[in-house]
PDB file of C-alpha atoms in Angstrom:
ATOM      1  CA  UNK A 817     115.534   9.023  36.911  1.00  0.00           C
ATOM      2  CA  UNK A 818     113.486   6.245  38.237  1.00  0.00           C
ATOM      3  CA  UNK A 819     109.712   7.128  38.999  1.00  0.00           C
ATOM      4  CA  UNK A 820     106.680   5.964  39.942  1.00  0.00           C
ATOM      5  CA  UNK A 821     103.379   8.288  39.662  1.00  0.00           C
ATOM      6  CA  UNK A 822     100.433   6.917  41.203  1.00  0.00           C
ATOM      7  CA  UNK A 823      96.811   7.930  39.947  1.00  0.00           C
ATOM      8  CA  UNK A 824      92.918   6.623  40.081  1.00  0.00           C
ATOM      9  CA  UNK A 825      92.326   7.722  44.157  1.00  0.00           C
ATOM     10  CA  UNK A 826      89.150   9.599  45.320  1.00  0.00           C
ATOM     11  CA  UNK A 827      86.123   8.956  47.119  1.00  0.00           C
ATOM     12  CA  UNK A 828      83.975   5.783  46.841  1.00  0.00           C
ATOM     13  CA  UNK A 829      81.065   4.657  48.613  1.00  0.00           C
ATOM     14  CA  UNK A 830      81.107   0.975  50.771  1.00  0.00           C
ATOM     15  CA  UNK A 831      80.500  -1.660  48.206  1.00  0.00           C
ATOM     16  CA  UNK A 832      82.180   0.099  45.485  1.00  0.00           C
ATOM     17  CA  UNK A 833      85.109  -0.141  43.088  1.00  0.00           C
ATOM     18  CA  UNK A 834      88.070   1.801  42.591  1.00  0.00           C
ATOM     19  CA  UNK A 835      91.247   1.246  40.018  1.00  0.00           C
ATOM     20  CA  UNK A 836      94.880   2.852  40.931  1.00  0.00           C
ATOM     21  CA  UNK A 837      97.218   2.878  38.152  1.00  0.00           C
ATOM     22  CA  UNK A 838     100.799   3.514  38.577  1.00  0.00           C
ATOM     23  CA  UNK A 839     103.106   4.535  35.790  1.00  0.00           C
ATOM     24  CA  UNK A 840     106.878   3.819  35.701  1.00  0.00           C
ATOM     25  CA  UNK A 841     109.447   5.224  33.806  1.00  0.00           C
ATOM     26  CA  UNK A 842     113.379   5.280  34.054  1.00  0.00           C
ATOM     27  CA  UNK A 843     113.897   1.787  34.716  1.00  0.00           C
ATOM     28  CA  UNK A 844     113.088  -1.535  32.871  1.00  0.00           C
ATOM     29  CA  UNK A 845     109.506  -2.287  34.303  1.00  0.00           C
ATOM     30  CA  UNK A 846     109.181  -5.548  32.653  1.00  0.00           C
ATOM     31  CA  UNK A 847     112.117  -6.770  35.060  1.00  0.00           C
ATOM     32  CA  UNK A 848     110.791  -6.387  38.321  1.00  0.00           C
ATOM     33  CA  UNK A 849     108.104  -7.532  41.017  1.00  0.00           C
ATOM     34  CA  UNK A 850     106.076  -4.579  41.916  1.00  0.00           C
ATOM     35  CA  UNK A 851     104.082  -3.837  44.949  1.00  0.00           C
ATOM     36  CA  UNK A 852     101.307  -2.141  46.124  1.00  0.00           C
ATOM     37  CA  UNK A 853     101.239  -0.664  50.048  1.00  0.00           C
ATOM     38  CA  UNK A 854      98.785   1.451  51.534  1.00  0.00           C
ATOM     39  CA  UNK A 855      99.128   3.834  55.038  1.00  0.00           C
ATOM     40  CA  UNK A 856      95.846   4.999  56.674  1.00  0.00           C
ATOM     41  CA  UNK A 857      96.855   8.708  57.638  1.00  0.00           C
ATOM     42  CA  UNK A 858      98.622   8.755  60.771  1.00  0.00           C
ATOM     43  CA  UNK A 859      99.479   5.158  60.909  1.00  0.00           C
ATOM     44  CA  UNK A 860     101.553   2.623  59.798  1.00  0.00           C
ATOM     45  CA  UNK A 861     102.360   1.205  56.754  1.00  0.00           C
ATOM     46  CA  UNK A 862     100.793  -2.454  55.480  1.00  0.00           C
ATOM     47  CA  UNK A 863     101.755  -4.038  52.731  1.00  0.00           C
ATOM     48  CA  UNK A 864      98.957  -4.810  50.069  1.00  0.00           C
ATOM     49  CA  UNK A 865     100.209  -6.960  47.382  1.00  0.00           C
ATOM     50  CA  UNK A 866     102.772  -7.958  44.883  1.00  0.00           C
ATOM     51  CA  UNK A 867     102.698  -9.446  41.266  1.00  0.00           C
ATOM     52  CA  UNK A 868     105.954 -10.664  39.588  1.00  0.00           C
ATOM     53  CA  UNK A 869     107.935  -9.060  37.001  1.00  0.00           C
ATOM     54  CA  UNK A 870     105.840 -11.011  34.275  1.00  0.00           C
ATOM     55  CA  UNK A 871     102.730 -10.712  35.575  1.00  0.00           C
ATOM     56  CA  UNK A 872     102.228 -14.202  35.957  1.00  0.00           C
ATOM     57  CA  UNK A 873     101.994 -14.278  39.341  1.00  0.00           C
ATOM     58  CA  UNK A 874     100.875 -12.603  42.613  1.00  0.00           C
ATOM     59  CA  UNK A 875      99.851 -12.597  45.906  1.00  0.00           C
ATOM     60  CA  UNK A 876      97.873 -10.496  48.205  1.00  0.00           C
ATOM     61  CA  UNK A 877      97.666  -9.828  52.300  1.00  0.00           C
ATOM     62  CA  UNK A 878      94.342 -11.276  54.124  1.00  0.00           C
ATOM     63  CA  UNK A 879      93.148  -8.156  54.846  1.00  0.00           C
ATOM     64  CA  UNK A 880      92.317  -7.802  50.656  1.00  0.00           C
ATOM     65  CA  UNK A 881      92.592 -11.465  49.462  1.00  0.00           C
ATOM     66  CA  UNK A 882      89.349 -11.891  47.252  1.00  0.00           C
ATOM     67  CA  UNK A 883      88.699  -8.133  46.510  1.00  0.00           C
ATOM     68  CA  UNK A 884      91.614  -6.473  45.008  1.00  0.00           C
ATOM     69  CA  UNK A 885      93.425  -7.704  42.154  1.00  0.00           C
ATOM     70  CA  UNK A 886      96.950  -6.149  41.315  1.00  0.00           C
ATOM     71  CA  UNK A 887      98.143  -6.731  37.782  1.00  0.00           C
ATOM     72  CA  UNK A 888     100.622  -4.760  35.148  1.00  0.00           C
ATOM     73  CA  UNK A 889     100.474  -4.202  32.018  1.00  0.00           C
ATOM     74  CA  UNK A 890     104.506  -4.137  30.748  1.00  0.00           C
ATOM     75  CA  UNK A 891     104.042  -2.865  27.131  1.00  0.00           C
ATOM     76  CA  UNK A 892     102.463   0.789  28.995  1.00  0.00           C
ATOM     77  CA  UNK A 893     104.808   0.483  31.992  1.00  0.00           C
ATOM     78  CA  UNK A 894     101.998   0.523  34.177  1.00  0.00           C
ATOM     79  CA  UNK A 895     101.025  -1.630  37.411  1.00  0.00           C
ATOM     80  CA  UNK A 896      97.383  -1.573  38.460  1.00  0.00           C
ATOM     81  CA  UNK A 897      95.380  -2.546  41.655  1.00  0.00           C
ATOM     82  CA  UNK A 898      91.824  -3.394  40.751  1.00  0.00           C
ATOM     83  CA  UNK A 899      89.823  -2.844  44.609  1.00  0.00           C
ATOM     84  CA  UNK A 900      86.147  -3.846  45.289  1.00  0.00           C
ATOM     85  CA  UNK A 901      84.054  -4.566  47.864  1.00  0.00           C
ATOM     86  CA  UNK A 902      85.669  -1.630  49.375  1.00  0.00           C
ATOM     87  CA  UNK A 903      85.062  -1.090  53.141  1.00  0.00           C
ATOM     88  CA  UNK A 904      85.752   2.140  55.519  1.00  0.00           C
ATOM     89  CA  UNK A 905      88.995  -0.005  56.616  1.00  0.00           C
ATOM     90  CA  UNK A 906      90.438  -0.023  53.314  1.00  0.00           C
ATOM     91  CA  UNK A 907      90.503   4.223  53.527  1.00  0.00           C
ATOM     92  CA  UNK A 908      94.228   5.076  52.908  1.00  0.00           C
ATOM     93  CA  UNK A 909      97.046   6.391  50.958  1.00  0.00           C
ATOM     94  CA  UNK A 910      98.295   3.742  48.549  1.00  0.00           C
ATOM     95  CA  UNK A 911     101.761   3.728  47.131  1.00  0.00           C
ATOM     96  CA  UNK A 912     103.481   1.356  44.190  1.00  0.00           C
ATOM     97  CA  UNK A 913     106.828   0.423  44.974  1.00  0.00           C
ATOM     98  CA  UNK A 914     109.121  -1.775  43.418  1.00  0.00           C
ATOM     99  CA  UNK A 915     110.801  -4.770  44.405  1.00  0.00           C
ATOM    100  CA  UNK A 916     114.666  -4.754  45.166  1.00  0.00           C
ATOM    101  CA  UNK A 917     116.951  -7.148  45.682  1.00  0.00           C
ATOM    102  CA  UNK A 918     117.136 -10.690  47.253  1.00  0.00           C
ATOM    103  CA  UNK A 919     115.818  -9.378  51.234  1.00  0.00           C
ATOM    104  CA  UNK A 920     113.080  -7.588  48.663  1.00  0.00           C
ATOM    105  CA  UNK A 921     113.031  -4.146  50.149  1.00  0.00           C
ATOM    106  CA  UNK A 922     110.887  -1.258  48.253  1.00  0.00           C
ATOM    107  CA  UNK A 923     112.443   1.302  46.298  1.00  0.00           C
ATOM    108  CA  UNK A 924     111.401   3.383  45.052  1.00  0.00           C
ATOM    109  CA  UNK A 925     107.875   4.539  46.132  1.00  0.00           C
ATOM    110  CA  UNK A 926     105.210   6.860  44.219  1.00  0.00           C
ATOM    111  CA  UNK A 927     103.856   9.235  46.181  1.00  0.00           C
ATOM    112  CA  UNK A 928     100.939   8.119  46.447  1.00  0.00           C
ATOM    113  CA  UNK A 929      97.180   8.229  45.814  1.00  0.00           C
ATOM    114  CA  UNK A 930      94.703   8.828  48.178  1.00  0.00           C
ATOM    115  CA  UNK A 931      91.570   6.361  48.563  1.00  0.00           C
ATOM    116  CA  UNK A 932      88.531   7.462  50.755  1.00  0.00           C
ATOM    117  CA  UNK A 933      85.665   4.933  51.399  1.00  0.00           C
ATOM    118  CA  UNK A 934      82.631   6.636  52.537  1.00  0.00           C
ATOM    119  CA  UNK A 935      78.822   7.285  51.908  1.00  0.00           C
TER     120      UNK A 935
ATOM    121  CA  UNK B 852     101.813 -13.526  60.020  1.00  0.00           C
ATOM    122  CA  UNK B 853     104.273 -12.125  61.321  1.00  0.00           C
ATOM    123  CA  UNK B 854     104.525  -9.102  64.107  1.00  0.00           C
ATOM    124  CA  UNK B 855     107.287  -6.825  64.186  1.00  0.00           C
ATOM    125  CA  UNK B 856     107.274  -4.793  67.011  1.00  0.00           C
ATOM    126  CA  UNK B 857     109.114  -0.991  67.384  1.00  0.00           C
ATOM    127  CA  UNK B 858     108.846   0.838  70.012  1.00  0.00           C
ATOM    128  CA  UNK B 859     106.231   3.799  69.324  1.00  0.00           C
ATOM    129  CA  UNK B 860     108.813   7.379  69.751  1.00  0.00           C
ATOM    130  CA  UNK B 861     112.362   7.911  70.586  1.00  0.00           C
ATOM    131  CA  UNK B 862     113.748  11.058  71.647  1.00  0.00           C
ATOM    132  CA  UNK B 863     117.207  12.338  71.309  1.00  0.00           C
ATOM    133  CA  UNK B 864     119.184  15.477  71.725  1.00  0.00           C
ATOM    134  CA  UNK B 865     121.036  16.790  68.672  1.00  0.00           C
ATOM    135  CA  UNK B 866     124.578  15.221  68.285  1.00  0.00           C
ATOM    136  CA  UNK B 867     123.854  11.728  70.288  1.00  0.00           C
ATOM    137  CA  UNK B 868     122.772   8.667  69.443  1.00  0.00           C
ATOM    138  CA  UNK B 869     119.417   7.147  68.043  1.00  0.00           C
ATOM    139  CA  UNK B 870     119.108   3.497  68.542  1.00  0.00           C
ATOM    140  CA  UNK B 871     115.249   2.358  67.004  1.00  0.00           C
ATOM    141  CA  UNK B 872     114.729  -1.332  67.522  1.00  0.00           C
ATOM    142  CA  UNK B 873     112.493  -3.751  66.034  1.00  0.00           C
ATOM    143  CA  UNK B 874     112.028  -7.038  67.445  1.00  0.00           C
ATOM    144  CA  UNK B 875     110.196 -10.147  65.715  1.00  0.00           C
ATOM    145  CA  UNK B 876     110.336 -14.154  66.473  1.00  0.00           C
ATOM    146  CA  UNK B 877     113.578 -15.393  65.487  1.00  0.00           C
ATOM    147  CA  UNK B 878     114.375 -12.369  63.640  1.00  0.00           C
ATOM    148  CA  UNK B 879     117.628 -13.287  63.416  1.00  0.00           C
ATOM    149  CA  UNK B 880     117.000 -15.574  60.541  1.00  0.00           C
ATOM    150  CA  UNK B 881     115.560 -13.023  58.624  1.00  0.00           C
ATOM    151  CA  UNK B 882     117.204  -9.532  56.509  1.00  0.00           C
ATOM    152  CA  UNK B 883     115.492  -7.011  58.005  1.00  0.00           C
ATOM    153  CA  UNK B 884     115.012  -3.106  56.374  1.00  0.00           C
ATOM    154  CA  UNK B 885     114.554   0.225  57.349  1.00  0.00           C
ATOM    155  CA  UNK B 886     112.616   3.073  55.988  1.00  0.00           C
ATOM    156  CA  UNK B 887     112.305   6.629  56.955  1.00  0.00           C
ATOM    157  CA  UNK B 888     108.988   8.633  55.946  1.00  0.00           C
ATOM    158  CA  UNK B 889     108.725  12.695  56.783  1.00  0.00           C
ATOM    159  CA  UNK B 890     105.584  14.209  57.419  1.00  0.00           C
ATOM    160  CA  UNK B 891     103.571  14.229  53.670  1.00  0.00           C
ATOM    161  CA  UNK B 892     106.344  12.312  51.337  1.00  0.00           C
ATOM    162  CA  UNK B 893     106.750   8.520  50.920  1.00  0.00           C
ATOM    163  CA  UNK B 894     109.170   6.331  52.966  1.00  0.00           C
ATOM    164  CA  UNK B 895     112.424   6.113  51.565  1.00  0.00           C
ATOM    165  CA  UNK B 896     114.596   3.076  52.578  1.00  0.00           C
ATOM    166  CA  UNK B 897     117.881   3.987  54.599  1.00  0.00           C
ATOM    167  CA  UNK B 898     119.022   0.626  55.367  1.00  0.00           C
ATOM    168  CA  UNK B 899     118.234  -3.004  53.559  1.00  0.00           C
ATOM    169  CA  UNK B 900     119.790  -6.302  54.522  1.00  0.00           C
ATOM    170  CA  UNK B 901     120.070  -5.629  58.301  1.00  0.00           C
ATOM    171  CA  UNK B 902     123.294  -2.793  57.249  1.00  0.00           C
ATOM    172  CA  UNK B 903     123.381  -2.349  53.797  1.00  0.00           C
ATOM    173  CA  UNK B 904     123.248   1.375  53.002  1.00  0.00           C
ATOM    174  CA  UNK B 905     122.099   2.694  49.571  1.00  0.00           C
ATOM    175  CA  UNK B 906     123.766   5.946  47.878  1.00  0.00           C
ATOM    176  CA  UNK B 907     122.867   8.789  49.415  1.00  0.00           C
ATOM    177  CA  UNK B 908     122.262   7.641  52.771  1.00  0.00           C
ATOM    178  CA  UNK B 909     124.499   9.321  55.520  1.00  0.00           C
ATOM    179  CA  UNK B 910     127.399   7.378  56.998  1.00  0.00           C
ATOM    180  CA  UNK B 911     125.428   8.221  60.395  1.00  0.00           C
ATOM    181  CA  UNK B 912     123.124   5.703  59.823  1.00  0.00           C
ATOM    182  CA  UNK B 913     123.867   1.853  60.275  1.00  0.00           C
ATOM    183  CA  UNK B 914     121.817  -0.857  61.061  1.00  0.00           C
ATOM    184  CA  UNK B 915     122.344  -4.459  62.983  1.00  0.00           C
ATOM    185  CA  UNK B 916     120.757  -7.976  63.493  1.00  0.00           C
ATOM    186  CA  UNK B 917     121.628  -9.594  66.818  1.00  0.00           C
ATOM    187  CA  UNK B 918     119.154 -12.862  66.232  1.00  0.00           C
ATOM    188  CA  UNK B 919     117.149 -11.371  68.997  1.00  0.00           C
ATOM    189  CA  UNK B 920     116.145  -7.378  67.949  1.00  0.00           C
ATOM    190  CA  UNK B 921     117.341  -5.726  64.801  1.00  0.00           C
ATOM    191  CA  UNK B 922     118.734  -1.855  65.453  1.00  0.00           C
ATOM    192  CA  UNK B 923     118.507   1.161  62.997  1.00  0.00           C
ATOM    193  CA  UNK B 924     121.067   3.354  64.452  1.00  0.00           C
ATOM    194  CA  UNK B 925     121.486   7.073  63.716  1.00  0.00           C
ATOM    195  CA  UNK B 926     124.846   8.480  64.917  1.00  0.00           C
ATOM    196  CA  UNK B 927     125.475  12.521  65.324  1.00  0.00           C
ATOM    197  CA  UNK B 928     121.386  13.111  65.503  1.00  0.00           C
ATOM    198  CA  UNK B 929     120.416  16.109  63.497  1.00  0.00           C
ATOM    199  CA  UNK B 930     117.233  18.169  63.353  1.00  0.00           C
ATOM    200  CA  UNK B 931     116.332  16.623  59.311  1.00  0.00           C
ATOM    201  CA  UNK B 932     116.682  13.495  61.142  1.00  0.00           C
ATOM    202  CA  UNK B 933     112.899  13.864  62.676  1.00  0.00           C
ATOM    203  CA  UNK B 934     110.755  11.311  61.178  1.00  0.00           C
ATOM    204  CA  UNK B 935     108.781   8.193  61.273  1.00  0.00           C
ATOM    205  CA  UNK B 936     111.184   4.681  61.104  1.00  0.00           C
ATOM    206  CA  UNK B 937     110.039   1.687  60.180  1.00  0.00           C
ATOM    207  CA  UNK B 938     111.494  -1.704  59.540  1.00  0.00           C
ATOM    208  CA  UNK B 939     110.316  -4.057  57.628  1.00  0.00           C
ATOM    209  CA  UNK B 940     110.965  -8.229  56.792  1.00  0.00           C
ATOM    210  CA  UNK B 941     110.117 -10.576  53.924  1.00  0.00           C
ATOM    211  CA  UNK B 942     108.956 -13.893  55.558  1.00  0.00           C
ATOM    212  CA  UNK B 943     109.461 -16.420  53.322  1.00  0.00           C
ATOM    213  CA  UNK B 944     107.215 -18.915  55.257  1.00  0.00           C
ATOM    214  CA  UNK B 945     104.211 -16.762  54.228  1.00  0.00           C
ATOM    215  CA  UNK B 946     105.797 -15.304  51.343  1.00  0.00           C
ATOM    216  CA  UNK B 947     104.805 -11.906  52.805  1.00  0.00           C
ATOM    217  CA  UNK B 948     105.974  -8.656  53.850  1.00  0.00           C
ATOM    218  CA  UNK B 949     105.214  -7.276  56.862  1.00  0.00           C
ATOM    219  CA  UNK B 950     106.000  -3.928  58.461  1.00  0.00           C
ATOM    220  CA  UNK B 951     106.293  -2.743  62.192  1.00  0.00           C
ATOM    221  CA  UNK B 952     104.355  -0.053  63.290  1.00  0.00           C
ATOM    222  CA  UNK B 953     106.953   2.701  63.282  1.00  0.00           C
ATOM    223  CA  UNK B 954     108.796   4.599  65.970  1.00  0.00           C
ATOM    224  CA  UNK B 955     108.688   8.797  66.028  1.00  0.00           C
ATOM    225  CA  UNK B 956     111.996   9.863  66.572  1.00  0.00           C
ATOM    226  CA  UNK B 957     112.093  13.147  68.020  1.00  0.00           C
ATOM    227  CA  UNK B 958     115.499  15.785  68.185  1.00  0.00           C
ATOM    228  CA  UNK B 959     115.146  17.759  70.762  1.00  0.00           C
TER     229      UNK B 959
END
């Protein structure tokens, strides 16, 4: 069935790096755009950023433009979100989801990976 | 960017009726989506392009775009129903997505 498994959360001081990985099986990765949203616990969702099905392009919301970098690799199946610069702010759950459809909606979603920014 | 806005918790008794709106400039022009999260899993979408339902999503729930407010409806409310809805646009000016902020709906 199709699947995404997030990994790479934990804790990380301000100023630091962090890189999710999320592996997907059950589908043909290498055909569609992939996203990356995060949900600080309790609140709502936010969408992160998205690369295209070839990798060769992306985009990101303000909030992260300049410090994370989302990018896939298709021959492992795997999409990536490279963070730095990390702030408190950025503290959430982040899931991969995948693109679907011409109104793009997300389906399916990992479960998620769990990012905590503190000292 | 654009704002979505849903109101924060609806409550309804078993059986009835759920309407969850989600209002956004000129949503009208855009398809809008719905997702419904439970307490520790991920959201799972129950209605794309304003009524589209995918497999496996009960009949009960529909979904409309009047051009002013988009409406995830839930007919015949059960108790598995409690969760967090939220809809969600692409907006192809920005070539974004945005989310609202959810609305808690409640069985009572």
């Amino acid at each position: 069935q199709v699947q995404l498994v997030e990994s790479g959360g934990g804790v990380v001081q301000p100023g630091g790096s962090l890189r999710l990985s999320c592996a997907a099986s059950g589908f043909m990765f290498n055909s569609y755009a992939m996203h990356w949203v995060r949900q600080v616990p309790g609140k709502g969702l936010e969408w992160v950023a998205v690369v295209s099905f070839d990798g060769s392009s992306e985009d990101y919301a303000d909030s992260v433009k300049g410090r994370f970098t989302i990018s896939r690799d298709n021959s492992k199946n795997t999409l990536y979100l490279q963070m730095s610069s990390l702030r408190p702010g950025d503290m959430a759950v982040y899931y991969c989801a995948r693109d679907r459809g011409q109104t793009h909606w997300f389906e399916p979603w990992g479960q998620g990976t769990l990012v905590t920014v503190s000292s | 960017s654009y704002v979505l806005t849903q109101p924060p918790s609806v409550s309804v008794a078993p059986g009835k009726t759920a309407d969850i709106t989600c209002g956004g400039n000129n949503i009208g022009s855009k398809s809008v989506n719905w997702y419904q999260q439970k307490p520790g899993q991920a959201p799972v979408v129950v209605i794309y392009y304003d009524s589209d339902r995918p497999s496996g999503i009960p009949e009960r729930f529909s979904g409309s775009n009047s051009g002013i407010t988009a409406t995830l409806t839930i007919s015949g409310v059960e108790a598995g129903d409690e969760a967090d809805y939220y809809c969600q646009v692409w907006d192809t000016s920005s070539d974004h997505w945005f989310f609202g902020g959810g609305t808690k709906l409640t069985v009572l």
